[in-house]
CSV table of C-alpha atoms and ligand atoms in Angstrom, one decimal:
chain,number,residue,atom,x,y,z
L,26,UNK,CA,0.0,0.0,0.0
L,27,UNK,CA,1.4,3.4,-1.0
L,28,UNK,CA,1.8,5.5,2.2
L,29,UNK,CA,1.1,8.8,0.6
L,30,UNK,CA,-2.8,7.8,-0.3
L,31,UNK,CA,-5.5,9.3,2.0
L,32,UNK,CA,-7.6,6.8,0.4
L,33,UNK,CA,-8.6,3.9,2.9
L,34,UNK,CA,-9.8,0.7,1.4
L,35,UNK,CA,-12.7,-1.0,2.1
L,36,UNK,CA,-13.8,-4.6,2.0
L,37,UNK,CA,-14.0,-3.8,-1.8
L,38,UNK,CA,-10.1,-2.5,-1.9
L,39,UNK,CA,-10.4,0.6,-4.0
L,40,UNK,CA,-13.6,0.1,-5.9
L,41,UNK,CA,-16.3,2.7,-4.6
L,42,UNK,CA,-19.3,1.8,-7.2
L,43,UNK,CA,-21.0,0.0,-9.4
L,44,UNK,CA,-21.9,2.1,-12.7
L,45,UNK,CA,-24.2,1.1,-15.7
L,46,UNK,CA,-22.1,0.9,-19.1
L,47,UNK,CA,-24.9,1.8,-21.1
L,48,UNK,CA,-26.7,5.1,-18.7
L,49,UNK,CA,-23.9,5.6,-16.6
L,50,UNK,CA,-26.4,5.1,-13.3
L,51,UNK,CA,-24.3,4.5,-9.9
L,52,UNK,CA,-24.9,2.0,-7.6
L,53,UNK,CA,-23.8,1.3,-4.3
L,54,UNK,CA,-21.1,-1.9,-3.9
L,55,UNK,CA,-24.2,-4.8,-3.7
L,56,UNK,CA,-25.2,-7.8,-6.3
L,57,UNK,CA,-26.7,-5.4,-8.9
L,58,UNK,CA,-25.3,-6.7,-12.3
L,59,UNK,CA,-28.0,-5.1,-14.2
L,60,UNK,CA,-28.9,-1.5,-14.4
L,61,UNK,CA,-31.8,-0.3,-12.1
L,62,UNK,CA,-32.6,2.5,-14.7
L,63,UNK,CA,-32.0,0.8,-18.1
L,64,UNK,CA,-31.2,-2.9,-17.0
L,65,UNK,CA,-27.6,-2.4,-18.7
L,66,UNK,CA,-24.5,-4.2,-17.4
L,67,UNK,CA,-22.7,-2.6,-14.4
L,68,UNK,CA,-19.2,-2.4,-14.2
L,69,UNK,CA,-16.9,-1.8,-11.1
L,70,UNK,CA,-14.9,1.8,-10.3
L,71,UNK,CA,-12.8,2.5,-8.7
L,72,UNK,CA,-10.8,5.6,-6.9
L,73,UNK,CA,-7.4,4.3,-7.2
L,74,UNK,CA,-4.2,4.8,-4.9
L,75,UNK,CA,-1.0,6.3,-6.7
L,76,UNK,CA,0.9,2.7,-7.0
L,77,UNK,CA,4.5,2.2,-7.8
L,78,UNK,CA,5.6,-1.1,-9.7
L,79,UNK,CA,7.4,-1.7,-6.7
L,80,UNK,CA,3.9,-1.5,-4.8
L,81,UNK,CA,3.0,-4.6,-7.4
L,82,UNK,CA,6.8,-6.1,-7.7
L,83,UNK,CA,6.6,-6.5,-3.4
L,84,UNK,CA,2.7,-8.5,-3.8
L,85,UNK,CA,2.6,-12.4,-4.1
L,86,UNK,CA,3.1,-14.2,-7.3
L,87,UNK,CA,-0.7,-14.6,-8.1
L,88,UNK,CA,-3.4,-12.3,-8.9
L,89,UNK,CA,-3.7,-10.9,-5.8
L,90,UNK,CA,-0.3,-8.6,-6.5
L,91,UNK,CA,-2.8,-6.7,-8.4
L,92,UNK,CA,-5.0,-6.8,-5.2
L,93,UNK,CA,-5.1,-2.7,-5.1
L,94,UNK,CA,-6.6,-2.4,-8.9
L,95,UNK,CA,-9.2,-5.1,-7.8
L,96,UNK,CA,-12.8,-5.4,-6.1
L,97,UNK,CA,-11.5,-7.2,-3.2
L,98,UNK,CA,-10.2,-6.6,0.5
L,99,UNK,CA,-6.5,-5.6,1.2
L,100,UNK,CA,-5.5,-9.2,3.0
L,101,UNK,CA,-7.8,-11.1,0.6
L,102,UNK,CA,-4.2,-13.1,-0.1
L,103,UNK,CA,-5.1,-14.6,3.6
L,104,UNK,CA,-8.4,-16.7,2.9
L,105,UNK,CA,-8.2,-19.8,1.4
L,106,UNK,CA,-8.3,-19.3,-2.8
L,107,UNK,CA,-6.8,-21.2,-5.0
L,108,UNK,CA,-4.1,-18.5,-6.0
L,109,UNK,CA,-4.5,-18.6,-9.8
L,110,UNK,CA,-2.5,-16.2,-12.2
L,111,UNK,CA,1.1,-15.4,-12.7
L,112,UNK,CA,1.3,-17.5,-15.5
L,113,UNK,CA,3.9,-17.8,-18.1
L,114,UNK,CA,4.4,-15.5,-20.5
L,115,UNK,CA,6.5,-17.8,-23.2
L,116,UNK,CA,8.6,-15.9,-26.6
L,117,UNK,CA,8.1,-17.8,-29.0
L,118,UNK,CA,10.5,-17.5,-31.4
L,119,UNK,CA,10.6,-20.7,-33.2
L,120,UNK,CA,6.8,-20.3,-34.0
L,121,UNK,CA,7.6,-16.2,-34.7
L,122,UNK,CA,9.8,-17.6,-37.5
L,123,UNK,CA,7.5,-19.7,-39.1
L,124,UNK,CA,5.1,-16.8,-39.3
L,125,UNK,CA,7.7,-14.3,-40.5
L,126,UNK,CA,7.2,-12.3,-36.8
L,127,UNK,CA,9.7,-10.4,-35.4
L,128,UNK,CA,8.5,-10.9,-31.7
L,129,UNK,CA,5.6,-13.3,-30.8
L,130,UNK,CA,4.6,-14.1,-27.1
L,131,UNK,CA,2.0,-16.8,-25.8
L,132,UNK,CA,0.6,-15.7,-22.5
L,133,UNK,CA,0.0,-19.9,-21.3
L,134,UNK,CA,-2.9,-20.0,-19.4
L,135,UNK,CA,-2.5,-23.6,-18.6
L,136,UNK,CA,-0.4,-22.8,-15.3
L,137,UNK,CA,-3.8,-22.0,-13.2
L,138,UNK,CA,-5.2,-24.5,-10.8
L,139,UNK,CA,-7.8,-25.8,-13.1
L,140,UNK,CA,-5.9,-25.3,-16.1
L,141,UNK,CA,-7.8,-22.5,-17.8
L,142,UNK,CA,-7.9,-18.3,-17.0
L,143,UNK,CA,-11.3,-19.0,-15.2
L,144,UNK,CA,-9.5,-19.5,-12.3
L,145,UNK,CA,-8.8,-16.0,-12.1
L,146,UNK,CA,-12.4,-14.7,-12.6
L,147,UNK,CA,-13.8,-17.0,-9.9
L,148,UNK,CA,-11.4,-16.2,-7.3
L,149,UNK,CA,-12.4,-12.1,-7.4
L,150,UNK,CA,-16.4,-13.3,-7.9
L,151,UNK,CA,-15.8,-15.8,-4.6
L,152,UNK,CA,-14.2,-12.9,-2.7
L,153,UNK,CA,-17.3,-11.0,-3.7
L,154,UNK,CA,-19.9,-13.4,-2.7
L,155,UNK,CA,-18.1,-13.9,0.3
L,156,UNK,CA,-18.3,-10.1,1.4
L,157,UNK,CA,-22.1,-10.1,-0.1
L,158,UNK,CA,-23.3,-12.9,2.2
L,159,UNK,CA,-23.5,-15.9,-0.2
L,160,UNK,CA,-23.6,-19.3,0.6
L,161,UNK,CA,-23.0,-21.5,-2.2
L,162,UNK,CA,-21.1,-21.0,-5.4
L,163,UNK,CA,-22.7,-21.6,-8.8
L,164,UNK,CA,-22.7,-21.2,-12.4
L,165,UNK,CA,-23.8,-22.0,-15.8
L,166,UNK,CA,-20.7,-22.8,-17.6
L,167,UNK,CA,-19.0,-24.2,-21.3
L,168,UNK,CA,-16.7,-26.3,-19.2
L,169,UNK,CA,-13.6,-24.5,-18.0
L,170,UNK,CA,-15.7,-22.3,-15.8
L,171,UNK,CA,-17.7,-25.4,-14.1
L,172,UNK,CA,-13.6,-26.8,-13.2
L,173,UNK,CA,-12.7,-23.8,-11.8
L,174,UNK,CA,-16.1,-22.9,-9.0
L,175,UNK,CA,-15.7,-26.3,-8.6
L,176,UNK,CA,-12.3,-26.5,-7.3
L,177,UNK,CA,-12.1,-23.1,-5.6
L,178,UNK,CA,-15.1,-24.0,-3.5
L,179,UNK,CA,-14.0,-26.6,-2.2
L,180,UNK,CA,-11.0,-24.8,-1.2
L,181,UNK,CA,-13.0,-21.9,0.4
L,182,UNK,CA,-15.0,-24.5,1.8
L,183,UNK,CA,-18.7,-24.2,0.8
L,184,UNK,CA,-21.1,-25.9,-1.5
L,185,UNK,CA,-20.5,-25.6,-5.4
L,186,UNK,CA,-23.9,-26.0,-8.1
L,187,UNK,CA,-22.7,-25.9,-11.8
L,188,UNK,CA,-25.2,-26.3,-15.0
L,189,UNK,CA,-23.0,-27.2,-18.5
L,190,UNK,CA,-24.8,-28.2,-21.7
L,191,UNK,CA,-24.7,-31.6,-21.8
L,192,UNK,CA,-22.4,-32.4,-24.5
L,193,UNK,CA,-19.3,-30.8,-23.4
L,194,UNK,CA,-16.0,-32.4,-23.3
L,195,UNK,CA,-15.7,-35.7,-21.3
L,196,UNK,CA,-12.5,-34.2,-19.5
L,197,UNK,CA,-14.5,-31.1,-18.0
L,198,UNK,CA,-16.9,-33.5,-16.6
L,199,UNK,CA,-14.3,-35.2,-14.8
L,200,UNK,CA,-12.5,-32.2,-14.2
L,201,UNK,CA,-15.2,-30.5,-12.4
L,202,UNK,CA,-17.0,-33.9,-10.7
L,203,UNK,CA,-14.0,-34.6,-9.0
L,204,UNK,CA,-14.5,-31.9,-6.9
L,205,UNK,CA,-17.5,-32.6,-5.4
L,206,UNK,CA,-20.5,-30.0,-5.8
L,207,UNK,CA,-23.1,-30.8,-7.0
L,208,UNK,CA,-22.9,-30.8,-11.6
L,209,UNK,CA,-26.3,-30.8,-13.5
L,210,UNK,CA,-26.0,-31.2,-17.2
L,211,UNK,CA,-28.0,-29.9,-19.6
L,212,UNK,CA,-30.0,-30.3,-22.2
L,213,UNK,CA,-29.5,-27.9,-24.8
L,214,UNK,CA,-26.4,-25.4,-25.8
L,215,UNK,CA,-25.0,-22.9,-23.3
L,216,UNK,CA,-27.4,-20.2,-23.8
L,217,UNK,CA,-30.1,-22.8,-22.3
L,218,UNK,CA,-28.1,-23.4,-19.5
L,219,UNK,CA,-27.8,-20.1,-18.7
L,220,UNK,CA,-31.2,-18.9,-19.5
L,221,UNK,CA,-32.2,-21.5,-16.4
L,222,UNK,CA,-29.0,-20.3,-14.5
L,223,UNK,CA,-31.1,-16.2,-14.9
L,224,UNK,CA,-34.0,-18.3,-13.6
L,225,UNK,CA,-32.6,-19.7,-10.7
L,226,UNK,CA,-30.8,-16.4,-9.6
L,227,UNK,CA,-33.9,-15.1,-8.9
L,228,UNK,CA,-35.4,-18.1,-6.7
L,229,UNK,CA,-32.7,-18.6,-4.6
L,230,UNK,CA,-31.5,-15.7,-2.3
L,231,UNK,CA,-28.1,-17.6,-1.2
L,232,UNK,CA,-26.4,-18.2,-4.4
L,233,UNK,CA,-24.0,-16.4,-5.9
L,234,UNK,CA,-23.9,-17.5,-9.8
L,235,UNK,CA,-20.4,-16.2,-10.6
L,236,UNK,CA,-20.9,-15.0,-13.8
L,237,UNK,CA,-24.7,-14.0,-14.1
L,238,UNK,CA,-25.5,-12.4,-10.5
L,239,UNK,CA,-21.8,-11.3,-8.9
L,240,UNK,CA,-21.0,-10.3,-12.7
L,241,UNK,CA,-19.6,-6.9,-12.4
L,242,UNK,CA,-16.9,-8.6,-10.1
L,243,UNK,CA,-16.4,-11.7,-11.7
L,244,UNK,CA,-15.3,-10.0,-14.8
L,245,UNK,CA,-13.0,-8.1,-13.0
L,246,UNK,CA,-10.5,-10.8,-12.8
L,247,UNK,CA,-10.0,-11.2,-16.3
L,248,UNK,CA,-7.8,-7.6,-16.3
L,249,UNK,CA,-4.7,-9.7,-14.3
L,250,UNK,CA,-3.9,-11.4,-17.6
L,251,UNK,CA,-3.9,-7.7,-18.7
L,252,UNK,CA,-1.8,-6.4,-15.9
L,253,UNK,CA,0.4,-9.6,-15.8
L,254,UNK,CA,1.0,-9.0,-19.8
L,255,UNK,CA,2.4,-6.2,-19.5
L,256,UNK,CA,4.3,-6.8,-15.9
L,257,UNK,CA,5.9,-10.1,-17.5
L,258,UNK,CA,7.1,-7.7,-20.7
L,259,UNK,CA,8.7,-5.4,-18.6
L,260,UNK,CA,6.4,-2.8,-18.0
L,261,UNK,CA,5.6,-2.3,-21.2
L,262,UNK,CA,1.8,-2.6,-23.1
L,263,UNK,CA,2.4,-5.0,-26.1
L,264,UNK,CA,1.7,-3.4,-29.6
L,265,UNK,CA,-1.1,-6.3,-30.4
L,266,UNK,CA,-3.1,-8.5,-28.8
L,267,UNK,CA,-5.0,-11.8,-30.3
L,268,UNK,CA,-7.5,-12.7,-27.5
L,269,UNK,CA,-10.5,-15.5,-27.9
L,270,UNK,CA,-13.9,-14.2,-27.4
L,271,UNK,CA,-16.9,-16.3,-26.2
L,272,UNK,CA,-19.0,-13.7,-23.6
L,273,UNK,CA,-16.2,-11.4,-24.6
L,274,UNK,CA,-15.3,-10.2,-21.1
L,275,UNK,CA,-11.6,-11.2,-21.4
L,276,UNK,CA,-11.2,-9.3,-24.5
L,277,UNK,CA,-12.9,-6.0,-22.9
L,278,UNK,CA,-10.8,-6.2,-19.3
L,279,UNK,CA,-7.5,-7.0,-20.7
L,280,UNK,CA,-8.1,-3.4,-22.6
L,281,UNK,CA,-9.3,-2.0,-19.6
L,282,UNK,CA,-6.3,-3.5,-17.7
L,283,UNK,CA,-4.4,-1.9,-20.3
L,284,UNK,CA,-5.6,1.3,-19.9
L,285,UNK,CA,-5.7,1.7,-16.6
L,286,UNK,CA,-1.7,0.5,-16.2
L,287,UNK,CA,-1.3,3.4,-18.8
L,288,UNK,CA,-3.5,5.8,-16.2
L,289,UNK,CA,-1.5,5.2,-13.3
L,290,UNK,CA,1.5,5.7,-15.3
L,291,UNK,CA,3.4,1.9,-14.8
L,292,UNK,CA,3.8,1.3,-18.4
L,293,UNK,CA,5.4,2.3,-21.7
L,294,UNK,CA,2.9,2.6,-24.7
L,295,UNK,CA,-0.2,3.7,-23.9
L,296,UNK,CA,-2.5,1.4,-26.4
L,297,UNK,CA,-2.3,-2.0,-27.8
L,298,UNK,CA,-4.4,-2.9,-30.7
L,299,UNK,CA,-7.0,-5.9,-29.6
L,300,UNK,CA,-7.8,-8.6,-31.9
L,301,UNK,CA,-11.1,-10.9,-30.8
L,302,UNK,CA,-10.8,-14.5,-32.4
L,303,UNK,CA,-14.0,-16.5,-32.8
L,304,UNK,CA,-14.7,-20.1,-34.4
L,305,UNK,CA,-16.4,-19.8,-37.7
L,306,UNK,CA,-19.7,-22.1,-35.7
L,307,UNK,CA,-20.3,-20.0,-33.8
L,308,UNK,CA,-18.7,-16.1,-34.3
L,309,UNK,CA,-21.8,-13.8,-33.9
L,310,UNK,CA,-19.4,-11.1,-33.0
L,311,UNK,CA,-16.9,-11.6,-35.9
L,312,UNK,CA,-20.3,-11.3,-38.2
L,313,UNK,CA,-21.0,-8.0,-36.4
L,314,UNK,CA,-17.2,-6.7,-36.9
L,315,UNK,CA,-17.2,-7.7,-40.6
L,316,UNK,CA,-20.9,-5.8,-41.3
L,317,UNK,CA,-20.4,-2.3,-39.4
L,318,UNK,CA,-23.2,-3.5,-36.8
L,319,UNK,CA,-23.2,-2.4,-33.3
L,320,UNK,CA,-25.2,-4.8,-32.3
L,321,UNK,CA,-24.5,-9.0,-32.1
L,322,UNK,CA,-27.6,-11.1,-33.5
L,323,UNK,CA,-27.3,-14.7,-31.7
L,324,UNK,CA,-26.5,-17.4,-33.2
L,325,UNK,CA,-27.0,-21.5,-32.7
L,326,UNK,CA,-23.4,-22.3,-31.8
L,327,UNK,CA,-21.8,-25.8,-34.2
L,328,UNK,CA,-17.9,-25.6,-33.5
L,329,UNK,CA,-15.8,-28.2,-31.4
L,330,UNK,CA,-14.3,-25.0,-29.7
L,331,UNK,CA,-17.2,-25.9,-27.2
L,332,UNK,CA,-15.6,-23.3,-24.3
L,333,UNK,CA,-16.3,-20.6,-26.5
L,334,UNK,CA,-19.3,-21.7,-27.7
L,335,UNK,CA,-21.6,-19.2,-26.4
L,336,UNK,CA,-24.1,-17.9,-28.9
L,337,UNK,CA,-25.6,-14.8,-27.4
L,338,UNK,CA,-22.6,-13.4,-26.0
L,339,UNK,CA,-23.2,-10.7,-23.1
L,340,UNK,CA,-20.3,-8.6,-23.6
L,341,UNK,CA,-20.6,-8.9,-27.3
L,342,UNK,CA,-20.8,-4.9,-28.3
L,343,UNK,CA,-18.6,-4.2,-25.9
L,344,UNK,CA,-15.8,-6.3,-28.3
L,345,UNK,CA,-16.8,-4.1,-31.4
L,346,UNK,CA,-16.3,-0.8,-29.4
L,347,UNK,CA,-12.3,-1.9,-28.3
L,348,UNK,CA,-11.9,-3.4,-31.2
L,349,UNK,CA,-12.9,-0.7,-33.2
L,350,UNK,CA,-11.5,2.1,-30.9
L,351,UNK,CA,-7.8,0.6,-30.4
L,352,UNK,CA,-7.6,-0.3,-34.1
L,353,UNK,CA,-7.9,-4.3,-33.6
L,354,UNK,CA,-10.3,-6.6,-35.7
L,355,UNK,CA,-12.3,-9.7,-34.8
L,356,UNK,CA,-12.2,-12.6,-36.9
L,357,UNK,CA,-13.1,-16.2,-37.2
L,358,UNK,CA,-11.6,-19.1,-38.3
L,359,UNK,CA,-12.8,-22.7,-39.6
L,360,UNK,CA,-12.6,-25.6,-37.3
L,361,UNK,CA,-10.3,-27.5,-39.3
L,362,UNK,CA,-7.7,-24.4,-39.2
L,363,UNK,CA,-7.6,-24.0,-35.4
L,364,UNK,CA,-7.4,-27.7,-35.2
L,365,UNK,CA,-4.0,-27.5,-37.8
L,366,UNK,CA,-3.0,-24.4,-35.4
L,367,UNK,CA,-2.7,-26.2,-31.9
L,368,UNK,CA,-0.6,-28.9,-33.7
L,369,UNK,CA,1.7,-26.0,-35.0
L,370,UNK,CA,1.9,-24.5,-31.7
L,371,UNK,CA,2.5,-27.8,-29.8
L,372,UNK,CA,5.6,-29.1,-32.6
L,373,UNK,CA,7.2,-25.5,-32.6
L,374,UNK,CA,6.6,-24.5,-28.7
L,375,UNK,CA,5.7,-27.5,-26.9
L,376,UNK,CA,2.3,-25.8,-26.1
L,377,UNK,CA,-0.4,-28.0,-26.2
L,378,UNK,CA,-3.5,-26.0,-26.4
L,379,UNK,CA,-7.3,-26.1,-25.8
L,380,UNK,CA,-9.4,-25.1,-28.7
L,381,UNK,CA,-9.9,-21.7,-27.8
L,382,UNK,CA,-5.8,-21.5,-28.0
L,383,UNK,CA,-6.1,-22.6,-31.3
L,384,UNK,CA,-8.5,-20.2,-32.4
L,385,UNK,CA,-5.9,-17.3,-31.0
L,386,UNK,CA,-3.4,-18.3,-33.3
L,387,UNK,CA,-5.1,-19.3,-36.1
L,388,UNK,CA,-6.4,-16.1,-36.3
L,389,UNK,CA,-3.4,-14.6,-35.8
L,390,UNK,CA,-2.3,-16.3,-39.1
L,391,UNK,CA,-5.3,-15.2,-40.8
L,392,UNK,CA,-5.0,-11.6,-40.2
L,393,UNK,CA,-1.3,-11.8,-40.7
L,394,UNK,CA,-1.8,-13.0,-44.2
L,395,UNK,CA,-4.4,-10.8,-45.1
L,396,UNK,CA,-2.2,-7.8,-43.7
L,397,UNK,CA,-4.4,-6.7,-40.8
L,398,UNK,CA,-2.2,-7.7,-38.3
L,399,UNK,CA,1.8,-6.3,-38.0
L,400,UNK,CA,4.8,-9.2,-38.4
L,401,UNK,CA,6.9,-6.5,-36.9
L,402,UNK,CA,4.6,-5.6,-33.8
L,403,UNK,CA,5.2,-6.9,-30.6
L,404,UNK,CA,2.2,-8.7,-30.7
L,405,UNK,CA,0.6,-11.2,-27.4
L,406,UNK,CA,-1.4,-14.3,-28.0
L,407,UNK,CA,-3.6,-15.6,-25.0
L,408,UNK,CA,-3.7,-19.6,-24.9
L,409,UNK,CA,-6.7,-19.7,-22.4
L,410,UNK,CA,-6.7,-23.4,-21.6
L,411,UNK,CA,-5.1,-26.7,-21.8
L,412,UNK,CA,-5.4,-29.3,-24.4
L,413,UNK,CA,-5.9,-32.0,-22.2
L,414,UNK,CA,-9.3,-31.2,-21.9
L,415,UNK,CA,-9.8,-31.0,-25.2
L,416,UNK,CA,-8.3,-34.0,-26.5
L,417,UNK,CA,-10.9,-35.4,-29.3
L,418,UNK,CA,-10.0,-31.9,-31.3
L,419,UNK,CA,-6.7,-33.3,-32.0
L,420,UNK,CA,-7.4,-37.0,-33.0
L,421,UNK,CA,-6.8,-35.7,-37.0
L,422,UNK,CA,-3.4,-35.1,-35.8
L,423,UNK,CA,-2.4,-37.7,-34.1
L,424,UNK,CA,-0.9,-41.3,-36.1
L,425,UNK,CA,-2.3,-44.7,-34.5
L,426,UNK,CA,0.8,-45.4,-32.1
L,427,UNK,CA,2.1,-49.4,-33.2
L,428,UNK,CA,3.7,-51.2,-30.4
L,429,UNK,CA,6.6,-53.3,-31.0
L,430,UNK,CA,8.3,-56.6,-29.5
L,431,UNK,CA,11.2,-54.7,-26.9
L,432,UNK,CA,14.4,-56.1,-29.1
L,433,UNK,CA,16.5,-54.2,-32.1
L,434,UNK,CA,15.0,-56.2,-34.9
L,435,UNK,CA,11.5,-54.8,-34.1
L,436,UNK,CA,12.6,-51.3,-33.4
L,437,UNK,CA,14.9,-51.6,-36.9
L,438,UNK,CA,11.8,-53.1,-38.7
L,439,UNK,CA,9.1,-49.9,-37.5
L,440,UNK,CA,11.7,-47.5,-38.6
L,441,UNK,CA,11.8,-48.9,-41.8
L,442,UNK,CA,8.4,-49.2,-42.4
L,443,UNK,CA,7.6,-45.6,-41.3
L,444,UNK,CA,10.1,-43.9,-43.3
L,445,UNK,CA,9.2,-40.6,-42.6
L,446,UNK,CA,6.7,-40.6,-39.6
L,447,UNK,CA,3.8,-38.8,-40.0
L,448,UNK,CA,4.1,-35.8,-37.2
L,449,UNK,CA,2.0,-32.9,-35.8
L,450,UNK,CA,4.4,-30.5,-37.2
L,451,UNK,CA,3.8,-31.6,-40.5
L,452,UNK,CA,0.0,-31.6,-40.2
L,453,UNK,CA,0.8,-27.5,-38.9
L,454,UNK,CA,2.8,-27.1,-41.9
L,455,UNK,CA,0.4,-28.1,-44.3
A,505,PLP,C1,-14.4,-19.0,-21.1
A,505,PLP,C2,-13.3,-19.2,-22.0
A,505,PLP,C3,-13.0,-18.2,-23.0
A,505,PLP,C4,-13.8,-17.0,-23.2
A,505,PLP,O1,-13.9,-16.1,-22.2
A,505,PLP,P1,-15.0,-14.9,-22.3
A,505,PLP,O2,-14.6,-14.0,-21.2
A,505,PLP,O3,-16.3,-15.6,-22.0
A,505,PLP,O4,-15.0,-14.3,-23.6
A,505,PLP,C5,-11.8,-18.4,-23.7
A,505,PLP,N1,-11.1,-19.5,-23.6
A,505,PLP,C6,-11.3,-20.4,-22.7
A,505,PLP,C7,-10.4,-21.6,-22.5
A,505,PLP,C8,-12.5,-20.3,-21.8
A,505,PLP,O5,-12.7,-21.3,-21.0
């Protein structure tokens, strides 16, 4: 804590309100995440402390380094969490080369305790619901999400409820399940799951549904891959930034982490052009880039990037306006081309990403080849999860595996026969 701030902090650090993005209303610090005025989203501000990197550089190696620039209380670091974030940010020169870039960076998301960036959002919404009186932790989720209330519940100790359309990967069952909480699948796509999830709100006083009722804070944890971005390149905004989009809150808090490191003075460069990726079954915000609309018209999603499979996306518009307003694009890309992407990634960094990692860098390579994006930039790609979970999207890849007597002869014999053995890197090549 900086010593020459009058500002106290509350049990909601620096934030002071709640504001409507669409009306600007202000609300007091409670569970509105709609608008009382126009039902619009509300976001958190704040009246921040002058920090000093040093301020940041002294703070844990997780998120809560960043604990000042967050809704949360000043020794939040003390309560059982699951202490996501501070995860790699890898250069990634042998993949820059293949794409002709100067200087390419993946920011690995894998590193969290459930293996995906959700980790981050549901430890600020759990310190929330904690400080708002909730007893059990819920959501609706595409997978990832379901993992990470799961697991951080049980760590903090209380009941978990998650809802996930029934067809999501068998790994994020397992992953979540494991747990304990209670998981209801069901029928339907995401957007059914969370319609009920709205539903259920409502009825039950005691819930906190991370991402639909405790919103406004829940979002807030996306702007640590922001903050850590620019931390991890020396205090310094990168020039470009590829980020997947399913609600699209990831997208519009790293820009707003961005901004605000630029505010308080941390950083050199004061913007960073944002690029939203999307799968081409399901990209109703891409669609909405590409025609001049402001507004995204749902769509039925069909892509096996299921954890960004959301069709009506809340944060949707908010994606065109920092898109639009730092100079960034969103685009999609076919499944088949983010499936050839994760092998590319895997043989040139030993990344293995989840779909939605895929979708980052094949749309880098999209926009690179069609000139939207700069080779010469210092340019940030976010790999949100962890292929494991997502292991059926790379069966295409991957060569039936022989097994052989444990002598010479054999070994000799395989070799022979598969001259030149069919790899990933040639499958990301093609
Ligand atoms: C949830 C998720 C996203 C999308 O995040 P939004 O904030 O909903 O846009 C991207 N990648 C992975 C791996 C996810 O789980």
């Amino acid at each position: 804590m900086t010593l020459s701030s009058t500002r106290t902090p509350t049990r909601f650090g620096y934030a002071t309100a709640l504001s409507c993005r669409e009306c600007g209303h202000i609300s007091d610090l409670g569970s509105h995440h709609a608008c009382a005025e126009c039902f619009g989203p509300m976001e958190v501000s704040y009246d921040l402390p002058p920090l000093t990197r040093a301020d940041i550089e002294a703070g844990p190696l997780n998120i809560w380094r960043y604990r000042d620039l967050l809704p949360v209380r000043p020794d939040i670091a003390d309560t059982p969490n699951t202490e996501p974030g501070w995860t790699r940010l890898i250069r990634a020169d042998q993949l820059a080369r293949e794409l002709g870039m100067r200087e390419l960076w993946i920011k690995d998301e894998r590193g969290n305790p459930t293996h995906s960036f959700k980790d981050r959002v549901v430890a600020v919404a759990l310190a929330a619901a904690t400080e708002l009186g909730y007893k059990v932790l819920a959501c609706p989720s595409t997978g990832n999400l379901a993992n990470a209330v799961a697991a951080a519940a049980a760590r903090a100790g209380i009941r978990s409820v998650v809802l996930v359309p029934a067809d999501i990967e068998p790994q994020k069952i397992v992953g979540t399940a494991v747990y304990g909480g209670s998981l209801i699948a069901v029928e339907g796509s995401y957007d059914d799951a969370n319609r009920l999830a709205s539903e259920l709100a409502d009825e039950r006083e005691d819930w906190a549904f991370v991402n639909v009722n405790v919103r406004p804070y829940y979002a807030e944890g996306s702007k640590t891959i922001g903050f850590e971005v620019a931390e991890q390149l020396g205090w310094r905004l990168p020039e470009q930034i590829v980020v997947p989009v399913a609600s699209g809150a990831q997208l519009v808090k790293i820009d707003k982490a961005f901004r605000e490191l630029a505010g308080l003075g941390l950083v050199a460069g004061t913007s960073c052009r944002v690029y939203g990726a999307q799968a081409a079954g399901c990209a109703p915000v891409a669609a909405a880039f590409l025609a001049g609309h402001d507004v995204v018209k749902p769509v039925r999603p069909a892509t096996i990037a299921k954890s960004l499979a959301i069709g009506n996306p809340a944060d949707g518009p908010y994606v065109l306006d920092v898109t639009r307003r730092t100079g960034g694009a969103v685009a999609e890309v076919t499944d088949d081309e983010l499936v050839t992407a994760i092998g590319l990634l895997a043989s040139t960094e030993g990344i293995f990403a989840e779909t939605a990692g895929g979708v980052s860098l094949a749309v880098l390579r999209k926009l690179l080849a069609a000139g939207q994006l700069d080779p010469a930039a210092v340019t940030v790609i976010i790999n949100s999860g962890d292929g494991l979970k997502t292991l059926d999207a790379v069966a295409p890849l991957i060569a039936p595996v022989t097994a052989i007597k444990a002598s010479l002869a054999a070994f000799a014999a395989l070799e022979h026969a598969t001259a030149e053995p069919e790899s990933a890197r040639k499958a990301g090549q093609a």
